[in-house]
């Protein structure tokens, strides 16, 4: 779809999912220049890089928006972020899907406001080479199939005028738009309280060290304190309820976890060259201190709870959910079913875990595995090297004889020929 098709359909009003960055300012002003009435919506996701979201409203109005609105979304993001932790949904082993999960939350928060103004077109500034265009599109298609989605980066006329970020910077400067060029010129940041993703600009050149990036949720490991810190988290049925003994709501839990983990550079500076859904590779510098702290704590708890077969199932479901989020399918049947399959395990995840933070690393410290504190733990005296527990060493004799039958057959008939 291009802007002329919208015009030909007698569409005069469009609603934008905007962050207030370079793309948002450029697209808003450009669409106004084409004769559209642009209404901007920014969802409050606790963006750490914004002192006040009122500044985003001001930038959008200064870029030509007819109206600019702030929509609440922190509670919904916290609930979704918790599900990411409960499923350990890290894409390609490291990325906590902080932006991937935020996109459907953003669309879901905006839709009632867009409906209230009777606007039938949603636009976004996601690049045609990236994942976010998929996430916005699929979330909108699922939640409101009748809503049209316009993506300027897939409009040939827009791309011809703005083939890259430099052309957008030039356009904003020529039109005196209120962007932040000193920062935007080197890289782009997408932010919510689950994490920051830094991409584009100089970060695309892997020959350039990424240390020019200014962490927005903490410090680089070499700037972290020289002393360690122990953090204790209490989990009840898969939900973190206290941090260092202090009861916290879910949003506050993420915020406090960000502060304590960010101070020690946990989850900051993760270097990822990843496989985008569209089939290309990209390089990003990610920050997710609170997710890393809470996520690692939860992983340690799972090690007490899950038996071997449950662990295998958990790992499979975790991989499914991670890929679903990354590719924009958070709202579909596969994700819903996989999350439901994890529910019995989540209900058993109660316990108190202490970890030690030091210069970007998290180490297991202690666990309160008493029956009162961790009632569903399978960790018992049976594995002890001491004279305790109900496991009889001699019972393993028959077990090993059974296992040995197949190994002997392999040794006689196959092994001599396996390493030719």
CSV table of C-alpha atoms in Angstrom, one decimal, residues 45-380:
chain,number,residue,atom,x,y,z
A,45,UNK,CA,6.0,1.4,28.5
A,46,UNK,CA,8.2,3.0,31.1
A,47,UNK,CA,10.7,4.1,28.4
A,48,UNK,CA,14.0,4.6,30.3
A,49,UNK,CA,15.4,6.9,27.6
A,50,UNK,CA,12.6,9.5,28.1
A,51,UNK,CA,12.6,11.7,31.1
A,52,UNK,CA,9.0,12.6,30.3
A,53,UNK,CA,6.6,11.2,27.6
A,54,UNK,CA,5.2,14.8,27.4
A,55,UNK,CA,8.4,15.5,25.5
A,56,UNK,CA,7.4,12.9,22.9
A,57,UNK,CA,4.0,14.6,22.6
A,58,UNK,CA,5.7,17.9,22.0
A,59,UNK,CA,8.0,16.4,19.4
A,60,UNK,CA,5.1,14.9,17.5
A,61,UNK,CA,3.1,18.1,17.6
A,62,UNK,CA,6.2,20.0,16.5
A,63,UNK,CA,6.5,17.6,13.6
A,64,UNK,CA,3.0,18.4,12.4
A,65,UNK,CA,0.7,16.0,14.2
A,66,UNK,CA,-2.9,17.1,14.5
A,67,UNK,CA,-3.0,15.4,18.0
A,68,UNK,CA,-0.7,13.4,20.2
A,69,UNK,CA,-1.7,11.0,23.0
A,70,UNK,CA,0.0,9.0,25.7
A,71,UNK,CA,-1.7,5.6,26.3
A,72,UNK,CA,-1.0,3.5,29.4
A,73,UNK,CA,0.6,0.1,28.8
A,74,UNK,CA,3.0,-0.6,31.7
A,75,UNK,CA,0.8,-3.2,33.5
A,76,UNK,CA,0.2,-5.1,30.3
A,77,UNK,CA,3.9,-5.1,29.5
A,78,UNK,CA,4.8,-6.3,32.9
A,79,UNK,CA,2.4,-9.3,32.6
A,80,UNK,CA,3.8,-10.1,29.2
A,81,UNK,CA,7.3,-9.7,30.4
A,82,UNK,CA,6.6,-12.2,33.2
A,83,UNK,CA,5.4,-14.7,30.7
A,84,UNK,CA,8.7,-14.3,28.8
A,85,UNK,CA,10.6,-15.0,32.0
A,86,UNK,CA,8.4,-18.0,32.9
A,87,UNK,CA,9.0,-19.5,29.5
A,88,UNK,CA,12.7,-18.4,29.4
A,89,UNK,CA,11.9,-17.1,25.9
A,90,UNK,CA,15.3,-15.9,24.7
A,91,UNK,CA,15.8,-15.7,21.0
A,92,UNK,CA,18.9,-17.5,19.7
A,93,UNK,CA,20.1,-18.1,23.2
A,94,UNK,CA,20.5,-14.5,24.4
A,95,UNK,CA,17.9,-11.9,23.5
A,96,UNK,CA,15.0,-11.6,25.9
A,97,UNK,CA,12.6,-10.5,23.2
A,98,UNK,CA,12.0,-7.2,25.0
A,99,UNK,CA,11.1,-5.3,21.8
A,100,UNK,CA,9.3,-8.3,20.2
A,101,UNK,CA,6.9,-8.7,23.1
A,102,UNK,CA,6.3,-4.9,23.4
A,103,UNK,CA,4.9,-4.6,19.8
A,104,UNK,CA,1.6,-6.5,20.4
A,105,UNK,CA,1.3,-4.8,23.7
A,106,UNK,CA,1.6,-1.5,22.0
A,107,UNK,CA,-1.0,-2.3,19.4
A,108,UNK,CA,-3.4,-3.7,21.9
A,109,UNK,CA,-3.1,-0.6,24.1
A,110,UNK,CA,-3.7,1.8,21.1
A,111,UNK,CA,-6.6,0.2,19.5
A,112,UNK,CA,-9.4,1.4,21.9
A,113,UNK,CA,-8.1,4.9,21.5
A,114,UNK,CA,-8.0,4.7,17.7
A,115,UNK,CA,-11.5,3.3,17.7
A,116,UNK,CA,-12.7,6.1,19.8
A,117,UNK,CA,-11.6,8.5,17.1
A,118,UNK,CA,-13.0,6.4,14.3
A,119,UNK,CA,-9.7,6.2,12.5
A,120,UNK,CA,-9.3,3.2,10.1
A,121,UNK,CA,-5.6,3.3,9.3
A,122,UNK,CA,-2.6,2.6,11.5
A,123,UNK,CA,0.9,3.5,10.4
A,124,UNK,CA,4.3,2.8,12.0
A,125,UNK,CA,7.9,3.6,11.2
A,126,UNK,CA,9.3,0.1,11.2
A,127,UNK,CA,11.8,-0.6,8.4
A,128,UNK,CA,10.9,-3.0,5.5
A,129,UNK,CA,14.1,-4.9,6.3
A,130,UNK,CA,13.2,-5.7,9.9
A,131,UNK,CA,11.1,-7.7,12.3
A,132,UNK,CA,8.9,-5.0,13.8
A,133,UNK,CA,6.9,-4.5,10.6
A,134,UNK,CA,5.8,-8.1,11.0
A,135,UNK,CA,5.0,-7.7,14.7
A,136,UNK,CA,2.9,-4.5,14.2
A,137,UNK,CA,1.1,-6.0,11.1
A,138,UNK,CA,0.2,-9.3,12.7
A,139,UNK,CA,-0.9,-7.8,16.0
A,140,UNK,CA,-3.2,-5.4,14.2
A,141,UNK,CA,-4.5,-8.0,11.8
A,142,UNK,CA,-5.3,-10.4,14.8
A,143,UNK,CA,-6.8,-7.9,17.2
A,144,UNK,CA,-8.7,-5.8,14.6
A,145,UNK,CA,-8.8,-7.4,11.1
A,146,UNK,CA,-10.7,-4.5,9.6
A,147,UNK,CA,-7.9,-2.0,10.4
A,148,UNK,CA,-5.6,-1.1,7.5
A,149,UNK,CA,-1.9,-0.9,8.2
A,150,UNK,CA,0.3,1.6,6.3
A,151,UNK,CA,4.1,1.2,6.4
A,152,UNK,CA,5.9,4.1,4.9
A,153,UNK,CA,9.1,2.1,4.6
A,154,UNK,CA,7.2,-0.2,2.2
A,155,UNK,CA,5.9,2.7,0.2
A,156,UNK,CA,8.2,3.0,-2.9
A,157,UNK,CA,7.8,6.8,-3.0
A,158,UNK,CA,8.8,7.2,0.7
A,159,UNK,CA,11.8,4.9,0.2
A,160,UNK,CA,12.9,6.8,-2.9
A,161,UNK,CA,12.9,10.0,-0.9
A,162,UNK,CA,14.4,8.5,2.2
A,163,UNK,CA,16.7,5.6,1.2
A,164,UNK,CA,18.4,5.7,4.6
A,165,UNK,CA,18.7,7.4,8.0
A,166,UNK,CA,20.9,10.2,6.7
A,167,UNK,CA,18.3,11.4,4.3
A,168,UNK,CA,15.8,11.5,7.2
A,169,UNK,CA,18.2,13.5,9.3
A,170,UNK,CA,18.7,16.0,6.5
A,171,UNK,CA,14.9,16.2,6.0
A,172,UNK,CA,14.3,16.9,9.7
A,173,UNK,CA,17.0,19.5,9.8
A,174,UNK,CA,15.7,21.2,6.7
A,175,UNK,CA,12.2,21.3,8.2
A,176,UNK,CA,13.4,22.3,11.7
A,177,UNK,CA,11.8,19.2,13.2
A,178,UNK,CA,12.5,18.5,16.9
A,179,UNK,CA,14.8,15.5,16.7
A,180,UNK,CA,17.9,14.6,18.8
A,181,UNK,CA,20.5,14.5,16.1
A,182,UNK,CA,23.6,14.1,18.4
A,183,UNK,CA,22.4,10.8,19.5
A,184,UNK,CA,20.3,9.7,16.6
A,185,UNK,CA,23.2,10.2,14.2
A,186,UNK,CA,25.2,7.2,15.6
A,187,UNK,CA,22.5,4.7,16.4
A,188,UNK,CA,18.8,4.1,17.1
A,189,UNK,CA,17.3,3.0,20.4
A,190,UNK,CA,14.0,1.3,21.0
A,191,UNK,CA,13.0,1.4,24.7
A,192,UNK,CA,10.7,0.0,27.3
A,193,UNK,CA,11.2,-1.0,30.9
A,194,UNK,CA,11.9,-4.6,29.9
A,195,UNK,CA,15.0,-3.5,27.9
A,196,UNK,CA,16.7,-1.3,25.3
A,197,UNK,CA,17.7,-2.4,21.8
A,198,UNK,CA,20.3,-0.3,20.1
A,199,UNK,CA,20.7,-0.8,16.3
A,200,UNK,CA,21.5,1.0,13.1
A,201,UNK,CA,24.0,3.8,12.4
A,202,UNK,CA,27.5,3.0,13.4
A,203,UNK,CA,26.4,-0.2,15.1
A,204,UNK,CA,26.0,-1.7,11.6
A,205,UNK,CA,29.8,-1.7,11.2
A,206,UNK,CA,31.1,-4.6,13.3
A,207,UNK,CA,34.6,-3.2,12.8
A,208,UNK,CA,33.7,-0.4,15.1
A,209,UNK,CA,33.7,-1.1,18.9
A,210,UNK,CA,30.2,-0.6,20.4
A,211,UNK,CA,31.6,1.2,23.5
A,212,UNK,CA,30.3,4.5,22.1
A,213,UNK,CA,26.8,3.3,23.0
A,214,UNK,CA,25.7,5.0,26.3
A,215,UNK,CA,23.9,2.4,28.4
A,216,UNK,CA,20.4,3.6,29.3
A,217,UNK,CA,19.7,1.1,32.1
A,218,UNK,CA,23.1,0.9,33.9
A,219,UNK,CA,26.8,0.8,33.1
A,220,UNK,CA,29.3,-1.2,31.1
A,221,UNK,CA,30.9,-4.0,33.1
A,222,UNK,CA,34.2,-2.1,33.4
A,223,UNK,CA,32.4,0.8,35.0
A,224,UNK,CA,30.5,-1.4,37.5
A,225,UNK,CA,31.4,-1.4,41.2
A,226,UNK,CA,34.4,-3.5,42.3
A,227,UNK,CA,32.3,-5.1,45.1
A,228,UNK,CA,29.7,-7.8,44.6
A,229,UNK,CA,26.1,-7.7,45.8
A,230,UNK,CA,23.7,-10.5,46.8
A,231,UNK,CA,20.1,-10.2,45.7
A,232,UNK,CA,17.3,-12.4,47.0
A,233,UNK,CA,14.1,-13.0,45.1
A,234,UNK,CA,11.0,-14.8,46.4
A,235,UNK,CA,8.9,-16.5,43.9
A,236,UNK,CA,5.3,-17.7,44.5
A,237,UNK,CA,3.7,-19.8,41.7
A,238,UNK,CA,6.0,-18.3,39.1
A,239,UNK,CA,5.6,-14.7,40.2
A,240,UNK,CA,8.3,-12.7,41.9
A,241,UNK,CA,6.8,-11.2,45.0
A,242,UNK,CA,9.7,-9.8,47.0
A,243,UNK,CA,13.2,-8.5,46.2
A,244,UNK,CA,15.6,-8.5,49.2
A,245,UNK,CA,12.6,-9.0,51.4
A,246,UNK,CA,10.6,-6.0,50.1
A,247,UNK,CA,7.1,-6.8,48.7
A,248,UNK,CA,6.7,-5.3,45.2
A,249,UNK,CA,4.1,-5.2,42.5
A,250,UNK,CA,5.0,-6.5,39.2
A,251,UNK,CA,5.9,-3.2,37.5
A,252,UNK,CA,7.8,-2.1,40.5
A,253,UNK,CA,9.6,-5.5,40.6
A,254,UNK,CA,10.9,-4.9,37.1
A,255,UNK,CA,11.9,-1.3,37.9
A,256,UNK,CA,13.8,-2.3,41.0
A,257,UNK,CA,15.4,-5.3,39.3
A,258,UNK,CA,16.6,-2.9,36.6
A,259,UNK,CA,18.2,-0.6,39.1
A,260,UNK,CA,20.1,-3.2,41.1
A,261,UNK,CA,21.1,-5.3,38.1
A,262,UNK,CA,21.9,-2.3,35.9
A,263,UNK,CA,24.3,-0.9,38.6
A,264,UNK,CA,26.3,-4.1,38.2
A,265,UNK,CA,26.2,-4.1,34.4
A,266,UNK,CA,24.0,-7.3,34.3
A,267,UNK,CA,22.3,-7.8,31.0
A,268,UNK,CA,24.1,-4.8,29.4
A,269,UNK,CA,26.1,-4.8,26.2
A,270,UNK,CA,24.9,-8.2,24.9
A,271,UNK,CA,26.3,-8.4,21.4
A,272,UNK,CA,24.0,-10.1,19.0
A,273,UNK,CA,24.3,-10.8,15.3
A,274,UNK,CA,21.0,-12.4,14.8
A,275,UNK,CA,18.8,-13.9,12.1
A,276,UNK,CA,15.9,-11.6,11.3
A,277,UNK,CA,12.6,-13.1,10.3
A,278,UNK,CA,12.9,-11.5,6.8
A,279,UNK,CA,16.1,-13.6,6.2
A,280,UNK,CA,18.9,-11.2,6.8
A,281,UNK,CA,21.3,-10.8,9.7
A,282,UNK,CA,21.5,-7.7,11.9
A,283,UNK,CA,23.8,-6.5,14.7
A,284,UNK,CA,22.4,-5.0,17.9
A,285,UNK,CA,23.5,-4.1,21.4
A,286,UNK,CA,20.9,-5.0,23.9
A,287,UNK,CA,20.2,-4.1,27.5
A,288,UNK,CA,17.8,-6.0,29.8
A,289,UNK,CA,19.2,-5.9,33.3
A,290,UNK,CA,16.0,-6.7,35.2
A,291,UNK,CA,14.9,-9.4,32.8
A,292,UNK,CA,18.4,-11.0,33.1
A,293,UNK,CA,18.3,-10.9,36.9
A,294,UNK,CA,14.7,-12.2,37.3
A,295,UNK,CA,15.2,-14.6,34.4
A,296,UNK,CA,18.3,-16.2,35.8
A,297,UNK,CA,16.8,-16.4,39.3
A,298,UNK,CA,13.8,-18.2,37.8
A,299,UNK,CA,16.0,-20.6,35.8
A,300,UNK,CA,17.8,-21.5,39.1
A,301,UNK,CA,14.4,-22.2,40.7
A,302,UNK,CA,13.3,-24.4,37.8
A,303,UNK,CA,16.4,-26.6,38.3
A,304,UNK,CA,14.9,-27.6,41.7
A,305,UNK,CA,11.4,-28.1,40.4
A,306,UNK,CA,11.5,-29.9,37.0
A,307,UNK,CA,12.3,-33.6,36.6
A,308,UNK,CA,14.2,-34.8,33.5
A,309,UNK,CA,11.1,-35.3,31.3
A,310,UNK,CA,9.5,-32.1,32.4
A,311,UNK,CA,12.7,-30.2,31.6
A,312,UNK,CA,12.8,-31.6,28.1
A,313,UNK,CA,9.3,-30.5,27.5
A,314,UNK,CA,10.0,-27.1,29.1
A,315,UNK,CA,13.0,-26.5,26.8
A,316,UNK,CA,11.0,-27.4,23.7
A,317,UNK,CA,8.1,-25.1,24.6
A,318,UNK,CA,10.6,-22.4,25.5
A,319,UNK,CA,12.1,-22.6,22.0
A,320,UNK,CA,8.6,-22.5,20.4
A,321,UNK,CA,7.5,-19.4,22.4
A,322,UNK,CA,10.8,-17.6,21.9
A,323,UNK,CA,10.5,-17.9,18.1
A,324,UNK,CA,6.8,-17.1,18.1
A,325,UNK,CA,7.4,-13.8,19.9
A,326,UNK,CA,10.4,-12.9,17.8
A,327,UNK,CA,8.5,-13.5,14.6
A,328,UNK,CA,5.3,-11.7,15.7
A,329,UNK,CA,3.0,-14.5,16.5
A,330,UNK,CA,2.5,-13.8,20.2
A,331,UNK,CA,-1.3,-13.7,19.8
A,332,UNK,CA,-1.8,-16.9,17.8
A,333,UNK,CA,-2.9,-20.5,18.7
A,334,UNK,CA,0.6,-22.0,19.0
A,335,UNK,CA,1.8,-19.4,21.5
A,336,UNK,CA,-1.5,-19.6,23.5
A,337,UNK,CA,-1.2,-23.4,23.6
A,338,UNK,CA,2.5,-23.5,24.5
A,339,UNK,CA,1.9,-21.0,27.4
A,340,UNK,CA,-1.0,-23.1,28.6
A,341,UNK,CA,1.2,-26.2,28.6
A,342,UNK,CA,3.6,-24.4,30.9
A,343,UNK,CA,1.0,-23.5,33.4
A,344,UNK,CA,1.3,-26.7,35.6
A,345,UNK,CA,5.1,-26.1,35.9
A,346,UNK,CA,4.6,-22.4,36.6
A,347,UNK,CA,2.2,-23.2,39.5
A,348,UNK,CA,5.0,-25.3,41.1
A,349,UNK,CA,7.6,-22.6,40.9
A,350,UNK,CA,7.7,-21.3,44.5
A,351,UNK,CA,10.9,-20.7,46.3
A,352,UNK,CA,13.5,-18.2,47.4
A,353,UNK,CA,16.7,-17.8,45.3
A,354,UNK,CA,19.7,-15.6,46.2
A,355,UNK,CA,22.2,-14.6,43.4
A,356,UNK,CA,25.5,-12.7,43.5
A,357,UNK,CA,26.0,-9.9,41.0
A,358,UNK,CA,29.4,-8.7,39.9
A,359,UNK,CA,30.6,-6.8,36.9
A,360,UNK,CA,28.0,-8.1,34.4
A,361,UNK,CA,27.8,-11.6,35.8
A,362,UNK,CA,25.2,-13.4,37.8
A,363,UNK,CA,26.2,-16.3,40.1
A,364,UNK,CA,24.0,-18.7,42.0
A,365,UNK,CA,24.5,-18.1,45.7
A,366,UNK,CA,21.9,-19.9,47.9
A,367,UNK,CA,18.4,-21.2,47.9
A,368,UNK,CA,16.0,-21.8,50.7
A,369,UNK,CA,14.9,-25.3,49.8
A,370,UNK,CA,13.1,-26.2,53.0
A,371,UNK,CA,9.7,-27.7,52.4
A,372,UNK,CA,8.0,-24.6,53.7
A,373,UNK,CA,9.9,-22.3,51.3
A,374,UNK,CA,10.1,-24.6,48.3
A,375,UNK,CA,7.3,-27.1,48.7
A,376,UNK,CA,7.6,-28.7,45.2
A,377,UNK,CA,11.4,-29.1,45.1
A,378,UNK,CA,12.7,-32.5,43.9
A,379,UNK,CA,16.1,-31.9,45.4
A,380,UNK,CA,16.5,-34.4,48.3
